[in-house]
Structure formats: structure tokens, C-alpha cells
PDB file of C-alpha atoms in Angstrom:
ATOM      1  CA  MET A 167      23.440 -17.346  -5.934  1.00  0.00           C
ATOM      2  CA  ALA A 168      19.563 -17.030  -6.241  1.00  0.00           C
ATOM      3  CA  SER A 169      17.546 -19.888  -5.152  1.00  0.00           C
ATOM      4  CA  VAL A 170      13.826 -20.663  -5.167  1.00  0.00           C
ATOM      5  CA  SER A 171      11.253 -21.542  -2.754  1.00  0.00           C
ATOM      6  CA  LYS A 172       7.467 -22.702  -3.297  1.00  0.00           C
ATOM      7  CA  SER A 173       5.267 -23.884  -0.637  1.00  0.00           C
ATOM      8  CA  ASN A 174       1.370 -25.181  -1.417  1.00  0.00           C
ATOM      9  CA  ASN A 175      -0.531 -22.341  -2.792  1.00  0.00           C
ATOM     10  CA  THR A 176       2.030 -19.891  -2.763  1.00  0.00           C
ATOM     11  CA  HIS A 177       4.038 -17.774  -5.450  1.00  0.00           C
ATOM     12  CA  ILE A 178       7.906 -18.368  -6.173  1.00  0.00           C
ATOM     13  CA  THR A 179       9.754 -16.320  -3.709  1.00  0.00           C
ATOM     14  CA  GLU A 180      13.346 -15.927  -4.435  1.00  0.00           C
ATOM     15  CA  LYS A 181      16.280 -16.188  -2.284  1.00  0.00           C
ATOM     16  CA  ILE A 182      18.931 -13.552  -3.513  1.00  0.00           C
ATOM     17  CA  ASP A 183      22.425 -11.940  -2.119  1.00  0.00           C
ATOM     18  CA  THR A 184      21.948  -8.228  -0.519  1.00  0.00           C
ATOM     19  CA  SER A 185      24.471  -7.361  -3.099  1.00  0.00           C
ATOM     20  CA  GLU A 186      21.899  -7.754  -5.825  1.00  0.00           C
ATOM     21  CA  VAL A 187      19.583  -4.914  -3.733  1.00  0.00           C
ATOM     22  CA  ARG A 188      20.452  -1.187  -3.866  1.00  0.00           C
ATOM     23  CA  LEU A 189      18.719   0.610  -0.722  1.00  0.00           C
ATOM     24  CA  GLN A 190      17.707   4.051  -1.395  1.00  0.00           C
ATOM     25  CA  GLU A 191      15.933   6.257   0.931  1.00  0.00           C
ATOM     26  CA  ARG A 192      13.936   5.530   4.050  1.00  0.00           C
ATOM     27  CA  ILE A 193       9.969   5.734   3.492  1.00  0.00           C
ATOM     28  CA  ASP A 194       8.742   4.218   6.629  1.00  0.00           C
ATOM     29  CA  LYS A 195       9.577   2.638   9.773  1.00  0.00           C
ATOM     30  CA  GLY A 196       7.344   0.548  11.973  1.00  0.00           C
ATOM     31  CA  SER A 197       7.688  -1.893  15.214  1.00  0.00           C
ATOM     32  CA  PHE A 198       9.462  -4.613  13.125  1.00  0.00           C
ATOM     33  CA  GLY A 199      11.824  -2.620  11.016  1.00  0.00           C
ATOM     34  CA  THR A 200      12.241   0.224   8.312  1.00  0.00           C
ATOM     35  CA  VAL A 201      10.865  -0.054   4.589  1.00  0.00           C
ATOM     36  CA  HIS A 202      13.279   1.655   1.801  1.00  0.00           C
ATOM     37  CA  LYS A 203      13.078   2.430  -1.546  1.00  0.00           C
ATOM     38  CA  ALA A 204      15.406   0.198  -3.395  1.00  0.00           C
ATOM     39  CA  ILE A 205      16.189  -0.685  -6.815  1.00  0.00           C
ATOM     40  CA  TRP A 206      16.523  -4.745  -7.654  1.00  0.00           C
ATOM     41  CA  ARG A 207      17.007  -6.210 -10.910  1.00  0.00           C
ATOM     42  CA  ASN A 208      16.467  -2.410 -12.544  1.00  0.00           C
ATOM     43  CA  ARG A 209      12.950  -2.257 -11.166  1.00  0.00           C
ATOM     44  CA  LYS A 210      11.923  -0.022  -8.511  1.00  0.00           C
ATOM     45  CA  VAL A 211      10.839  -2.101  -5.046  1.00  0.00           C
ATOM     46  CA  ALA A 212      10.546  -1.670  -1.424  1.00  0.00           C
ATOM     47  CA  VAL A 213      12.411  -3.434   0.919  1.00  0.00           C
ATOM     48  CA  LYS A 214      11.522  -4.032   4.648  1.00  0.00           C
ATOM     49  CA  LEU A 215      14.745  -4.515   6.585  1.00  0.00           C
ATOM     50  CA  ILE A 216      13.476  -6.294  10.018  1.00  0.00           C
ATOM     51  CA  ASP A 217      16.112  -7.168  13.116  1.00  0.00           C
ATOM     52  CA  LYS A 218      17.167 -10.665  12.929  1.00  0.00           C
ATOM     53  CA  GLU A 219      15.851 -10.868  16.647  1.00  0.00           C
ATOM     54  CA  GLN A 220      12.482 -10.882  15.123  1.00  0.00           C
ATOM     55  CA  GLU A 221      13.294 -14.065  12.886  1.00  0.00           C
ATOM     56  CA  LYS A 222      10.208 -15.698  13.940  1.00  0.00           C
ATOM     57  CA  ASP A 223       7.990 -12.872  12.922  1.00  0.00           C
ATOM     58  CA  PHE A 224       9.755 -12.279   9.781  1.00  0.00           C
ATOM     59  CA  LYS A 225       9.125 -16.098   8.700  1.00  0.00           C
ATOM     60  CA  ILE A 226       5.243 -15.801   9.759  1.00  0.00           C
ATOM     61  CA  GLU A 227       5.420 -12.432   7.208  1.00  0.00           C
ATOM     62  CA  GLU A 228       7.116 -14.185   4.583  1.00  0.00           C
ATOM     63  CA  ALA A 229       4.939 -17.223   4.595  1.00  0.00           C
ATOM     64  CA  GLN A 230       1.673 -15.264   4.365  1.00  0.00           C
ATOM     65  CA  LEU A 231       3.076 -12.729   1.816  1.00  0.00           C
ATOM     66  CA  SER A 232       4.058 -15.620  -0.146  1.00  0.00           C
ATOM     67  CA  LYS A 233       0.565 -16.836  -0.362  1.00  0.00           C
ATOM     68  CA  LEU A 234      -0.858 -13.477  -1.474  1.00  0.00           C
ATOM     69  CA  ASP A 235      -1.696 -12.915  -4.845  1.00  0.00           C
ATOM     70  CA  HIS A 236      -4.033 -10.130  -5.790  1.00  0.00           C
ATOM     71  CA  LYS A 237      -3.667  -7.159  -7.997  1.00  0.00           C
ATOM     72  CA  ASN A 238      -4.284  -4.759  -4.893  1.00  0.00           C
ATOM     73  CA  ILE A 239      -1.818  -6.540  -2.702  1.00  0.00           C
ATOM     74  CA  VAL A 240       1.876  -5.806  -2.833  1.00  0.00           C
ATOM     75  CA  ARG A 241       3.900  -9.371  -3.476  1.00  0.00           C
ATOM     76  CA  LEU A 242       6.627 -10.493  -1.866  1.00  0.00           C
ATOM     77  CA  LEU A 243       9.609 -11.179  -4.720  1.00  0.00           C
ATOM     78  CA  ALA A 244      12.376 -12.237  -2.781  1.00  0.00           C
ATOM     79  CA  THR A 245      14.077 -12.428   0.477  1.00  0.00           C
ATOM     80  CA  CYS A 246      17.779 -11.941   1.896  1.00  0.00           C
ATOM     81  CA  ARG A 247      19.963 -11.161   4.897  1.00  0.00           C
ATOM     82  CA  ASP A 248      22.821  -9.487   6.031  1.00  0.00           C
ATOM     83  CA  LYS A 249      24.250  -9.080   9.426  1.00  0.00           C
ATOM     84  CA  GLU A 250      21.884  -7.244  11.492  1.00  0.00           C
ATOM     85  CA  ASN A 251      18.924  -7.679   9.211  1.00  0.00           C
ATOM     86  CA  LEU A 252      16.491  -9.844   7.262  1.00  0.00           C
ATOM     87  CA  TRP A 253      15.341  -8.227   4.211  1.00  0.00           C
ATOM     88  CA  LEU A 254      11.366  -8.525   2.470  1.00  0.00           C
ATOM     89  CA  VAL A 255      11.995  -7.286  -1.307  1.00  0.00           C
ATOM     90  CA  MET A 256       8.340  -6.562  -2.338  1.00  0.00           C
ATOM     91  CA  GLU A 257       6.778  -4.247  -5.091  1.00  0.00           C
ATOM     92  CA  LEU A 258       6.418  -0.794  -4.647  1.00  0.00           C
ATOM     93  CA  ALA A 259       3.397   0.835  -3.901  1.00  0.00           C
ATOM     94  CA  GLU A 260       4.387   4.380  -5.382  1.00  0.00           C
ATOM     95  CA  ASP A 261       1.523   5.996  -4.060  1.00  0.00           C
ATOM     96  CA  GLY A 262       2.257   4.914  -0.709  1.00  0.00           C
ATOM     97  CA  SER A 263       0.181   2.823   1.793  1.00  0.00           C
ATOM     98  CA  LEU A 264      -3.324   2.519   2.118  1.00  0.00           C
ATOM     99  CA  TYR A 265      -3.308   3.497   5.608  1.00  0.00           C
ATOM    100  CA  LYS A 266      -1.672   6.646   4.696  1.00  0.00           C
ATOM    101  CA  GLU A 267      -3.878   7.264   1.752  1.00  0.00           C
ATOM    102  CA  GLN A 268      -6.806   6.314   4.024  1.00  0.00           C
ATOM    103  CA  SER A 269      -5.672   8.850   6.616  1.00  0.00           C
ATOM    104  CA  LEU A 270      -5.094  11.961   4.337  1.00  0.00           C
ATOM    105  CA  ASN A 271      -8.679  11.626   2.782  1.00  0.00           C
ATOM    106  CA  ILE A 272     -10.499  11.550   6.201  1.00  0.00           C
ATOM    107  CA  THR A 273     -13.509  13.417   6.508  1.00  0.00           C
ATOM    108  CA  LEU A 274     -15.463  14.284   9.675  1.00  0.00           C
ATOM    109  CA  ASN A 275     -19.138  14.854   9.768  1.00  0.00           C
ATOM    110  CA  ILE A 276     -19.686  16.577  12.974  1.00  0.00           C
ATOM    111  CA  HIS A 277     -23.676  17.863  13.470  1.00  0.00           C
TER     112      HIS A 277
END
């Protein structure tokens, strides 16, 4: 059963069950966990899996992401957890991250 949380100046973030999300291939790995493509409610999403030992960082990231609402920032849609991980279900940036985009388009000017 999904529940909804909202605090001051934030958009609504659903608390869902992991069974609602179908993980697909891993698309990135960072210091806090991995990011996978996934399907949630017939929609392509990104899911960031964070080790439960990082729960404090997870709560900070969830709080920060829930406050962001801009067309150029991926939104946090839902959160859930399993035995090993905390899940952030987010909009999928189909063309990849800004970091990857910038690193692919670097031009060196050597004089």
C-alpha cells in the first residue's frame, strides 16, 4: 500500500512497495550505491539503490530531492526499501547525466 509524505515547500513523495518496481540494467555506480533503469507504473524511471548502512545519507538526499522542482532537475517520485537497500525512484534522464554529457563534450584549447 502506497503512502504519501509532504513537508513544507516540497512536492509529494510516495512511499511504495518494491514489488511495484521492475529493475532493469544498471546504468551507473557511485560511492553511495547503484542506479538502475526500471519500470514503475508503466513508466521508465531511474532507481538509486543505497545500502541501508547509509540511511542517514538517504534521508538527507530524500529531503533535498523532494524540495527540488525544476524542469531541468529529475524529480524524486517515490521511495521504498528492501532487506539490503533503500530505493529512490526518480525520473529517468534518457540522455544520461549532466556530468557525462559535459565530459563527452570537453574541448581543450592548447596554445
